[in-house]
Amino acid sequence: MFNIITKTIEWGGQTLTLETGKIARQADGCVVATLGETCVMAAVTFDQKQNSELDFFPLTVNYQEKYYSSGKIPGGFFKREAKPSEASTLISRLIDRPIRPLFPEGFKNPVDIVCSVLSHDLENDPDILAMVASSAALAISGAPFLGPIGASRVGFANGDYSLNPSISEIEQMGNGQRLDLVVAGTSAAVMMVESIACELTEEEMLGAVVFGHENMQPVIDLINELKNEVDKPQYSFVAPETDELNEKVTSIGQGLIADAYEISQKTERQEAISDAKDKIKSELEEEYSEQEISGQIKKLESGILRNNILEKGRRIDNRSLTEVRPIECEVGLFSRPHGSALFTRGETQALVMTTLGTGDDEQIVDALHGNFRENFLLHYNFPPYSVGETGRLGPPGRREIGHGKLAWRALKPVLPEPDQFPYTIRVVSEITESNGSSSMATVCGASLSMMEAAVPLKGHVAGVAMGLILGEDGKFAVLTDILGGEDHFGDMDFKVAGTKNGVTSLQMDIKVAGITPEIMSQALDQARDARMHILGEMSKAIAGVGEFSEFAPRIISRKIPVDKIREVIGSGGKVIREITEVSGAKIEINDDGIVRIASPDGNALEKASSMIEEIVAVPEVGKIYTGKVVKIMDFGAFVNFMGKRDGLVHISQITNRRLGHPSEVLNEGQEVKVKLTKIDDRGKFQLSMNKAN
């Protein structure tokens, strides 16, 4: 019934298995990849008919995490997986990015890749397996895929690289582990890099990429073995003939578009290009479709831009290849946000706000490998007005989520430890202008904004996007601080962020069949020079940690004995609610006895701390306390002191003269000074008023 084909290798100390022929046999290709006890299925389907109306390649990648894979039921009200989580969206992008460039130019058949996590051993992250399974499923599907690709995760601890470190090892980031890098590529070259690092040098980062690429080669060989044994006929794709149309478009538009690219200002340049396009279309629209004409205009634009750079060394805005656009940095723009910054680099601008909160504001993440709390949130928004367009505002898409996570990775390594700065930090980046590298503007703006909000970062973090123009003769040009057009028509998007001490994040995407270590090394060197320049400009706006906003919550921490936690909370939370109501402060207590008291009002902090101290402090014989008379008897008065403790002041200890009844000098509710004279065997407190004076 089944024609099962299985391939296995030892990889990184574990067994990697690829299997096909048993599940999802109606898909064009389906592979189940297993590493350890983590198992991911990738199913590929593609349309055999090309849609000539499309002006883009309709590749769709969906990565799905199924809670049954780790023996869990989804949390929350709905007990069914709904919209993709942020992690699922990011992994979908991770799969898409190295695969998309490996389809032939002009191929516009819809292709769907669906990855499902079937089993998760809580140690082997399924993202690498999903990439491998997707590559293998494409390879056996018959689609005109120019792969396969391999993928690997690289760690760096104690000066050594490690292949596919476990989830628990990666969770030690900053505490021994200094790198979490994912790299994908073909047998010949690297296609994609994604990473977070603890201020590694450029040489260490390049070494990690090379290490990962070398160690994915056995996986690529395994996929090729599987492909050869499946031996499915390849789909015959022939790119449409466009030579005649290309000649006509070039004849009409070459001079117009070349003149447009002499204009350095973005808006004026776009208007000139738009006019040139309209003229070309008006002359050819009777012979060809708009999609066909647009495709050739794009080729013409690309050729002019690339030739200007490679042959003339001239960029769109007339900068040199290594020059960073003019930078303006401002902080403290608004009073109510706890931190605010405006970072402008050329025609790219990020308005970034920081808000400080308490532990109650932490993000609770329900992940396959367990629930955890995140105290650093970074959200990126890209409204259509930032590029001068109309459009609909909606929930964040894959691009917004991906760019926000890139900035998050760049900044996470420089944040203070929670015990040093017990705040939840939310950063929001509003991209108000965009012409290249808004994610790196977000990194810079977020660093400025957090510094202004008094977050004690280890240092400023700056980011820059590098580009690449690769000629057919092997000649290449690496561009510093790329513009939107250079990104669109270039061959590489290489983003590097870090401090003056080293790299904290590296992301690379390639549109060609890969790049060499030589190109990556040059890009890293140029990025380091640019980063140092940008850090210098940022330091002019704010060099160190600012002052707390008067509207930000102050948090003080103290530790109480674990056996006193119940007393502070009280039955049903009665005591802690009373402290909150009386003081006006917000109070959190964890299981280790760490108490965090938060309020913008210093008096509220002091009041809440004093009330907690009264509860947890141990009464000392001979010490004087302030108390309140709660009950008067014939033989004396009961006085409440140190929270809810009551002690007896005998009638003979109220005053130095003889009294007939305590009510002669005392009233219920009266505040008095008392001295603790004795704690008897039953834990009863004996107090004296006359010895307290």
XYZ file of C-alpha atoms in Angstrom:
693
model
C 0.000 0.000 0.000
C 2.846 2.353 0.831
C 6.067 2.904 -1.061
C 8.108 4.232 1.858
C 11.581 5.651 1.251
C 13.720 6.506 4.275
C 17.144 8.136 4.477
C 19.157 8.492 7.693
C 22.429 10.067 8.852
C 24.117 10.908 12.117
C 24.118 14.680 12.400
C 25.368 16.736 15.312
C 25.395 13.717 17.614
C 21.800 12.727 16.779
C 19.975 10.734 14.107
C 18.340 12.730 11.310
C 15.713 10.816 9.331
C 13.866 11.847 6.167
C 10.860 9.755 5.148
C 8.407 9.975 2.255
C 5.740 7.781 0.681
C 3.514 7.145 3.706
C 1.748 10.398 4.633
C 0.033 12.990 2.393
C 0.603 11.059 -0.811
C -1.615 13.367 -2.889
C 0.691 16.325 -2.275
C 3.344 16.831 -4.958
C 5.950 16.194 -2.310
C 5.764 15.338 1.382
C 8.658 14.606 3.734
C 8.611 13.853 7.444
C 11.886 14.911 9.090
C 12.850 13.595 12.518
C 15.698 14.656 14.823
C 15.746 13.153 18.278
C 12.038 12.929 19.090
C 11.099 16.142 17.280
C 9.221 15.462 14.078
C 8.079 17.933 11.376
C 6.068 17.199 8.228
C 6.373 19.418 5.147
C 3.873 19.076 2.296
C 4.425 20.855 -1.040
C 1.907 21.434 -3.806
C 2.287 23.592 -6.899
C -0.014 24.557 -9.734
C 0.935 23.054 -13.081
C -0.502 26.090 -14.881
C 1.273 29.429 -14.838
C -0.770 32.529 -14.117
C 0.379 35.019 -16.728
C -1.584 37.844 -15.048
C 0.661 37.839 -11.997
C 3.648 40.141 -11.665
C 5.106 38.242 -8.690
C 5.954 34.678 -7.673
C 3.053 33.358 -5.492
C 4.984 31.260 -2.974
C 3.124 30.706 0.309
C 4.784 29.152 3.360
C 2.794 28.267 6.462
C 4.460 26.801 9.532
C 2.005 25.349 12.057
C 2.698 24.400 15.656
C 0.247 21.789 16.915
C -0.062 21.639 20.692
C -0.616 17.883 20.630
C 2.992 17.595 19.466
C 4.194 18.335 23.001
C 1.284 16.717 24.818
C -0.486 20.022 25.568
C -3.958 21.458 25.130
C -4.016 25.083 23.957
C -4.418 27.621 26.744
C -7.069 30.331 26.846
C -10.799 30.187 26.190
C -10.630 28.550 22.755
C -9.086 25.085 22.838
C -8.124 25.007 19.172
C -5.133 26.461 17.375
C -6.270 29.752 15.850
C -4.205 32.402 14.115
C -0.452 31.746 13.892
C 1.596 32.833 16.884
C 4.405 35.335 16.462
C 6.903 32.447 16.645
C 5.058 30.546 13.883
C 5.017 33.640 11.664
C 8.744 34.173 12.150
C 9.537 30.548 11.291
C 7.338 30.757 8.173
C 9.517 33.699 7.083
C 12.643 31.745 8.006
C 11.638 28.957 5.603
C 10.528 31.306 2.832
C 13.622 33.512 2.676
C 16.284 31.004 1.467
C 13.840 29.106 -0.770
C 12.205 31.937 -2.733
C 15.374 32.972 -4.691
C 15.907 29.393 -5.890
C 13.044 29.303 -8.387
C 13.791 30.264 -11.996
C 13.138 33.820 -13.134
C 9.703 34.149 -14.684
C 8.209 31.167 -12.809
C 4.822 32.342 -11.511
C 3.028 29.086 -10.727
C 1.461 29.171 -7.229
C 3.487 27.060 -4.772
C 2.272 26.139 -1.264
C 4.432 24.770 1.531
C 2.724 23.651 4.748
C 4.906 22.585 7.688
C 3.310 20.913 10.706
C 5.044 20.036 13.962
C 3.905 16.485 14.773
C 6.097 15.771 17.799
C 8.302 17.981 19.959
C 10.798 16.542 22.446
C 11.253 19.994 24.064
C 14.987 19.948 23.286
C 15.352 19.996 19.482
C 13.854 23.180 18.050
C 11.530 22.328 15.129
C 12.518 25.380 13.041
C 15.655 23.751 11.567
C 13.746 20.539 10.866
C 10.986 22.525 9.153
C 13.529 24.114 6.808
C 15.120 20.760 6.025
C 11.753 19.053 5.506
C 10.559 21.882 3.221
C 13.721 21.664 1.131
C 13.395 17.898 0.830
C 9.689 18.063 -0.072
C 10.409 20.640 -2.780
C 13.289 18.552 -4.111
C 11.067 15.494 -4.646
C 7.966 17.417 -5.789
C 9.008 17.892 -9.409
C 8.826 21.684 -9.085
C 11.626 23.608 -10.838
C 13.447 24.230 -7.567
C 17.153 25.030 -7.901
C 18.019 23.617 -4.484
C 18.107 21.723 -2.281
C 19.085 23.847 0.674
C 20.313 22.754 4.074
C 20.014 24.538 7.414
C 21.700 24.435 10.798
C 21.772 26.232 14.138
C 25.101 27.387 15.578
C 25.940 28.196 19.190
C 29.118 29.750 20.592
C 30.270 29.121 24.163
C 33.695 29.054 25.797
C 35.323 30.011 22.505
C 33.921 27.009 20.581
C 31.131 26.658 18.029
C 28.453 24.007 18.558
C 26.099 22.444 16.004
C 22.378 22.493 16.729
C 22.500 23.394 20.431
C 19.377 22.352 22.332
C 16.597 24.668 23.469
C 17.872 24.476 27.056
C 21.368 25.462 25.876
C 20.048 28.418 23.877
C 18.038 29.543 26.914
C 21.401 30.144 28.614
C 21.996 33.083 26.253
C 24.112 35.587 28.160
C 25.030 33.031 30.820
C 27.697 31.049 28.968
C 25.952 30.775 25.599
C 26.809 33.796 23.442
C 25.179 33.034 20.085
C 22.007 31.682 18.524
C 22.521 31.698 14.749
C 20.465 29.995 12.058
C 22.055 29.656 8.624
C 20.660 28.169 5.407
C 22.260 27.645 2.041
C 22.928 25.480 -0.968
C 25.956 23.239 -1.360
C 27.817 26.155 -2.943
C 26.887 29.223 -0.888
C 25.009 30.766 2.006
C 21.473 32.022 1.311
C 20.166 33.269 4.660
C 21.392 34.110 8.176
C 19.378 35.015 11.282
C 21.008 35.545 14.684
C 21.194 37.053 18.140
C 24.641 37.450 19.710
C 26.294 38.734 22.862
C 28.628 41.307 21.307
C 30.696 38.925 19.171
C 33.428 40.196 16.880
C 32.917 40.266 13.123
C 35.444 37.435 12.797
C 33.513 35.279 15.289
C 30.237 35.927 13.456
C 31.746 35.049 10.073
C 33.279 31.921 11.582
C 29.847 30.869 12.850
C 28.303 31.288 9.382
C 31.086 29.237 7.759
C 30.822 26.577 10.503
C 27.077 26.260 9.969
C 27.398 26.087 6.190
C 30.037 23.376 6.346
C 27.977 21.278 8.748
C 24.800 21.416 6.648
C 26.485 19.713 3.679
C 25.665 16.138 4.839
C 21.993 17.160 5.022
C 22.059 18.492 1.448
C 23.670 15.217 0.307
C 20.942 13.254 2.143
C 18.177 15.237 0.403
C 19.816 14.616 -2.984
C 19.915 10.867 -2.222
C 16.205 10.967 -1.372
C 15.432 12.925 -4.543
C 17.341 10.464 -6.732
C 15.533 7.460 -5.258
C 12.076 9.045 -5.568
C 12.977 9.984 -9.166
C 9.852 12.030 -9.912
C 9.620 13.676 -13.350
C 10.502 17.359 -13.296
C 7.974 19.982 -14.337
C 9.078 21.480 -17.637
C 9.238 25.224 -17.267
C 10.244 27.472 -20.132
C 10.526 31.171 -19.404
C 8.421 33.291 -21.766
C 10.277 34.901 -24.628
C 10.632 38.622 -23.991
C 13.532 39.743 -26.199
C 11.371 41.706 -28.644
C 9.442 43.489 -25.878
C 12.656 44.141 -23.989
C 14.169 45.867 -27.017
C 11.106 48.090 -27.455
C 10.965 49.057 -23.769
C 14.682 49.846 -23.803
C 14.387 51.902 -26.951
C 11.569 54.042 -25.534
C 12.556 54.285 -21.896
C 16.337 53.954 -21.568
C 17.040 57.674 -21.664
C 13.979 58.666 -19.611
C 14.692 56.294 -16.738
C 18.438 56.982 -16.846
C 17.662 60.701 -16.473
C 15.262 59.933 -13.594
C 18.048 58.126 -11.737
C 20.137 61.273 -11.912
C 17.676 62.814 -9.390
C 18.833 62.187 -5.816
C 15.631 63.249 -4.006
C 13.276 60.272 -3.612
C 9.899 61.917 -4.295
C 11.096 63.808 -7.376
C 12.870 60.709 -8.678
C 9.752 58.567 -8.246
C 7.644 61.135 -10.113
C 10.118 61.139 -13.019
C 10.181 57.315 -13.105
C 6.373 57.225 -13.001
C 6.177 59.608 -15.956
C 8.656 57.443 -17.876
C 6.622 54.305 -17.162
C 3.408 55.969 -18.315
C 5.052 56.959 -21.613
C 6.391 53.421 -22.218
C 3.016 51.826 -21.445
C 1.080 54.273 -23.590
C 3.182 53.356 -26.630
C 3.076 49.572 -26.104
C -0.273 48.876 -24.429
C -1.986 47.880 -27.690
C 0.560 45.106 -28.337
C 1.322 43.780 -24.837
C -0.365 43.343 -21.465
C 0.382 45.726 -18.605
C 2.045 42.873 -16.622
C 4.405 42.086 -19.505
C 5.378 45.736 -19.958
C 5.845 46.286 -16.198
C 8.146 43.260 -15.977
C 10.433 44.628 -18.681
C 10.418 48.142 -17.192
C 11.562 46.619 -13.904
C 14.432 44.890 -15.724
C 15.393 48.165 -17.392
C 15.378 50.032 -14.065
C 17.452 47.324 -12.450
C 20.010 47.338 -15.244
C 20.461 51.122 -15.117
C 20.865 51.233 -11.331
C 23.245 48.278 -11.237
C 25.356 49.547 -14.125
C 25.670 52.988 -12.490
C 27.057 51.369 -9.353
C 29.316 48.724 -10.908
C 30.713 50.761 -13.790
C 30.526 54.349 -12.533
C 30.587 53.866 -8.747
C 27.563 56.183 -8.560
C 24.631 55.435 -6.260
C 21.083 56.782 -6.517
C 21.749 59.678 -4.138
C 25.355 60.228 -5.295
C 26.932 58.877 -2.112
C 30.107 56.820 -2.121
C 29.760 53.064 -1.605
C 30.744 53.326 2.076
C 29.002 56.579 3.037
C 26.185 56.735 5.613
C 23.336 59.166 4.991
C 23.059 62.294 7.217
C 21.778 61.473 10.710
C 19.692 63.491 13.174
C 18.925 62.160 16.675
C 16.527 63.696 19.199
C 15.286 62.493 22.593
C 12.695 63.700 25.084
C 10.196 64.881 22.484
C 7.118 64.221 24.622
C 6.399 64.448 28.344
C 4.027 61.562 29.032
C 5.842 58.622 27.398
C 8.582 57.418 29.736
C 11.109 57.690 26.909
C 10.888 59.069 23.373
C 13.294 59.457 20.471
C 13.249 60.480 16.838
C 15.948 58.868 14.692
C 16.311 60.206 11.150
C 18.788 58.836 8.614
C 18.341 60.409 5.211
C 14.734 59.744 4.170
C 14.212 57.006 6.752
C 12.767 57.998 10.112
C 11.617 56.133 13.239
C 9.653 57.695 16.100
C 10.249 55.360 19.030
C 8.502 55.348 22.432
C 9.417 53.447 25.586
C 7.018 52.549 28.386
C 8.059 51.009 31.709
C 5.723 48.680 33.570
C 5.678 46.117 36.347
C 5.704 42.336 36.351
C 1.943 42.329 35.769
C 2.655 43.790 32.317
C 4.905 40.940 31.184
C 3.861 39.010 28.087
C 2.798 35.439 28.903
C 3.847 33.192 26.014
C 2.173 29.794 25.588
C 4.844 27.927 23.620
C 5.166 24.247 22.708
C 8.150 23.812 25.022
C 6.310 25.440 27.949
C 4.883 28.738 29.151
C 7.249 31.600 29.908
C 7.089 35.323 30.597
C 8.806 37.997 28.520
C 9.663 41.366 30.072
C 10.988 43.038 26.884
C 8.517 43.816 24.110
C 9.296 45.612 20.852
C 6.540 46.413 18.387
C 7.163 47.818 14.897
C 4.530 49.648 12.834
C 4.813 50.589 9.162
C 1.899 52.854 8.156
C 1.394 53.544 4.425
C 2.020 57.286 4.823
C 5.673 56.481 5.592
C 6.214 55.887 1.868
C 3.729 58.501 0.671
C 0.988 56.019 -0.160
C -2.640 55.518 0.744
C -3.647 52.257 2.343
C -5.529 50.447 5.028
C -4.243 50.168 8.593
C -4.710 46.738 10.090
C -3.083 44.205 12.390
C 0.666 43.664 11.948
C 1.624 41.506 9.017
C 4.559 39.158 8.571
C 6.848 42.017 7.594
C 6.031 44.071 10.698
C 6.459 41.066 12.966
C 9.742 40.105 11.313
C 11.252 43.590 11.429
C 10.190 44.016 15.052
C 11.811 40.724 16.028
C 15.030 41.667 14.243
C 15.248 44.869 16.304
C 14.318 42.907 19.446
C 17.220 40.510 18.858
C 19.628 43.406 18.368
C 18.705 45.028 21.693
C 18.011 42.047 23.954
C 21.711 41.280 24.708
C 22.359 44.769 26.147
C 19.392 44.879 28.534
C 20.007 44.813 32.299
C 19.189 41.687 34.286
C 15.706 41.657 35.885
C 17.137 41.705 39.410
C 18.998 44.924 38.517
C 16.088 46.575 36.687
C 12.800 44.886 37.621
C 10.680 46.541 34.950
C 8.715 45.313 31.973
C 9.960 47.340 28.978
C 7.729 47.993 25.971
C 9.204 49.782 22.956
C 7.040 50.858 20.011
C 8.593 52.025 16.749
C 6.420 54.100 14.423
C 8.069 54.325 11.006
C 7.164 57.834 9.873
C 9.383 57.891 6.766
C 10.961 55.034 4.864
C 13.565 54.849 2.148
C 15.660 51.864 3.171
C 16.412 50.035 6.414
C 13.581 51.082 8.699
C 14.331 48.067 10.930
C 17.830 49.384 11.598
C 16.411 52.867 12.251
C 14.181 51.147 14.800
C 17.233 49.661 16.511
C 18.894 53.074 16.789
C 15.717 54.853 17.869
C 14.895 52.179 20.438
C 18.368 52.446 21.968
C 17.985 56.233 22.264
C 14.456 55.967 23.634
C 15.354 53.398 26.290
C 18.387 55.384 27.393
C 16.162 58.438 27.782
C 13.703 56.330 29.814
C 16.560 55.507 32.258
C 16.912 51.869 31.163
C 20.549 51.061 32.070
C 21.644 49.492 28.772
C 25.165 48.105 28.575
C 25.720 50.554 25.737
C 24.066 52.126 22.715
C 23.122 49.762 19.873
C 23.223 50.917 16.256
C 22.263 49.076 13.104
C 22.982 49.458 9.404
C 21.795 47.660 6.267
C 24.348 46.617 3.668
C 23.633 45.816 0.031
C 25.327 44.005 -2.821
C 25.453 44.453 -6.573
C 26.950 41.361 -8.210
C 28.068 41.574 -11.827
C 28.002 38.706 -14.314
C 31.802 38.826 -14.573
C 32.264 38.296 -10.829
C 32.760 41.978 -10.132
C 30.819 43.153 -7.094
C 30.114 46.253 -5.017
C 29.127 46.214 -1.336
C 26.929 49.190 -0.417
C 26.715 50.778 3.027
C 23.339 52.040 4.306
C 21.229 51.036 1.325
C 18.241 52.937 -0.017
C 14.919 51.300 -0.829
C 15.747 51.139 -4.551
C 19.156 49.599 -3.887
C 17.462 46.983 -1.707
C 14.771 46.290 -4.326
C 17.096 45.918 -7.293
C 20.166 44.645 -5.421
C 21.277 41.115 -4.669
C 21.608 41.169 -0.869
C 20.035 42.617 2.247
C 22.659 42.286 4.980
C 21.672 43.899 8.303
C 24.197 44.211 11.132
C 23.519 45.690 14.575
C 25.738 45.981 17.608
C 27.529 48.085 20.191
C 31.026 49.523 20.089
C 32.197 46.174 21.531
C 30.675 43.808 19.008
C 27.764 42.421 17.001
C 24.425 41.696 18.680
C 22.420 40.698 15.603
C 23.055 39.697 12.003
C 20.425 39.032 9.357
C 21.147 38.272 5.737
C 18.926 37.546 2.748
C 20.185 36.805 -0.739
C 18.353 37.096 -4.058
C 20.997 35.259 -6.055
C 22.355 31.747 -5.660
C 24.456 32.668 -2.634
C 27.535 34.677 -1.726
C 31.086 33.870 -0.753
C 32.849 34.375 2.598
C 34.928 37.089 0.893
C 31.821 39.201 0.218
C 30.443 38.584 3.727
C 33.759 39.582 5.280
C 33.845 42.861 3.334
C 30.212 43.573 4.239
C 30.935 42.982 7.936
C 33.981 45.260 7.856
C 32.063 48.074 6.143
C 29.162 47.595 8.550
C 31.486 47.924 11.544
C 32.840 51.250 10.268
C 29.304 52.507 9.630
C 28.120 51.330 13.049
C 30.880 53.242 14.823
C 29.930 56.396 12.907
C 26.248 56.006 13.795
C 27.039 55.324 17.470
C 28.985 58.574 17.556
C 25.996 60.496 16.192
C 23.660 58.834 18.692
C 25.939 59.713 21.615
C 25.596 63.399 20.722
C 21.873 63.162 21.578
C 22.265 61.147 24.784
C 25.524 59.577 25.907
C 24.340 57.748 29.017
C 21.330 56.704 31.049
C 18.780 59.479 31.521
C 16.524 60.276 34.466
C 13.274 58.538 35.306
C 10.157 60.232 34.021
C 7.925 61.565 36.779
C 5.159 59.473 35.199
C 7.117 56.189 35.231
C 6.556 53.752 38.086
C 9.355 53.513 40.638
C 10.006 49.965 41.735
C 11.765 48.960 44.915
C 12.576 45.338 45.683
C 13.082 43.590 48.961
C 13.241 39.986 50.087
C 11.077 38.592 52.864
C 11.304 35.155 54.513
C 9.398 32.576 52.491
C 7.407 31.573 55.586
C 6.126 35.169 55.817
C 4.636 35.256 52.302
C 1.306 33.930 53.520
C 1.085 36.610 56.207
C 1.741 39.426 53.713
C -0.844 38.079 51.261
C -3.417 37.201 53.905
C -6.479 34.987 53.633
C -7.841 35.336 50.099
C -5.408 38.209 49.476
C -7.069 40.391 52.127
C -3.852 41.809 53.627
C -2.100 42.648 50.356
C -5.270 44.305 49.020
C -5.429 46.445 52.147
C -1.767 47.492 51.739
C -2.446 48.413 48.092
C -5.556 50.421 48.963
C -3.984 52.265 51.895
C -0.640 53.034 50.220
C -1.716 53.390 46.588
C 1.256 51.278 45.465
C 1.240 48.140 43.303
C 2.724 45.047 44.958
C 3.983 41.756 43.509
C 5.360 38.777 45.465
C 6.986 35.719 43.909
C 7.510 32.275 45.408
C 11.087 33.104 46.420
C 9.945 35.913 48.709
C 10.960 38.738 46.340
C 8.576 41.646 46.876
C 8.373 44.405 44.261
C 6.579 47.622 45.161
C 5.756 50.003 42.302
C 4.364 53.524 42.192
C 5.281 56.897 40.655
C 4.699 58.373 44.159
C 7.643 58.037 46.546
C 5.361 58.405 49.598
C 3.271 55.458 48.406
C 6.417 53.329 48.064
C 7.517 54.244 51.578
C 4.069 53.579 53.057
C 3.717 50.161 51.408
C 7.263 49.158 52.369
C 6.643 50.203 55.972
C 3.403 48.211 56.163
C 5.123 45.099 54.795
C 8.026 45.587 57.190
C 5.600 45.661 60.115
C 4.202 42.308 59.031
C 7.450 40.460 58.395
C 9.691 42.007 61.037
C 10.370 39.955 64.164
C 9.463 41.895 67.370
C 12.495 42.570 69.572
C 12.315 42.698 73.348
C 13.361 46.117 74.607
C 12.426 47.939 71.398
C 9.858 50.756 71.317
C 6.986 50.623 68.782
C 4.056 52.797 67.775
C 0.741 51.033 68.313
C -3.002 51.573 68.502
C -5.304 50.746 71.416
C -7.795 48.167 70.141
C -9.508 47.011 73.329
C -9.743 48.247 76.920
C -10.302 45.784 79.818
C -10.463 46.235 83.578
C -6.936 44.847 83.963
C -5.290 46.743 81.128
C -5.422 47.498 77.380
C -4.614 45.521 74.227
C -2.456 47.427 71.783
C -2.007 46.522 68.119
C 1.590 47.040 66.894
C 3.786 45.845 64.019
C 0.959 45.061 61.677
C -1.574 42.651 63.156
C 0.268 41.828 66.391
C -1.529 42.511 69.670
C 0.074 42.803 73.067
C -1.193 43.523 76.585
C -0.304 46.653 78.503
C -1.143 45.791 82.120
C -2.904 48.597 84.046
C 0.226 48.967 86.177
C 2.330 49.637 83.025
C 0.118 52.347 81.543
C 1.402 55.236 83.649
C 3.581 55.797 86.698
C 0.593 56.709 88.901
C -2.040 54.279 90.179
C -5.169 53.987 87.998
C -8.628 52.776 88.954
C -9.377 51.868 85.301
C -7.378 52.138 82.029
C -10.117 54.286 80.474
C -9.007 57.120 82.730
C -6.135 57.811 80.300
C -6.831 55.640 77.230
C -9.447 55.460 74.476
C -9.921 52.798 71.813
C -8.215 53.872 68.571
C -5.693 56.038 70.416
C -2.108 55.904 69.070
C 0.481 55.188 71.797
C 4.179 54.365 72.216
C 4.861 50.961 73.770
C 7.946 49.009 74.739
C 8.084 45.246 74.277
C 9.171 43.893 77.671
C 8.606 40.145 77.272
C 7.512 37.368 74.918
C 6.191 34.464 77.011
C 6.348 30.748 76.234
C 3.038 30.912 74.366
C 4.266 33.751 72.131
C 2.192 36.385 73.909
C 3.543 39.930 73.962
C 3.822 41.963 77.142
C 4.015 45.707 76.625
C 4.725 48.772 78.737
C 3.778 52.366 78.121
C 5.518 53.985 81.076
C 8.845 52.392 80.087
C 8.458 53.729 76.546
C 8.609 57.343 77.694
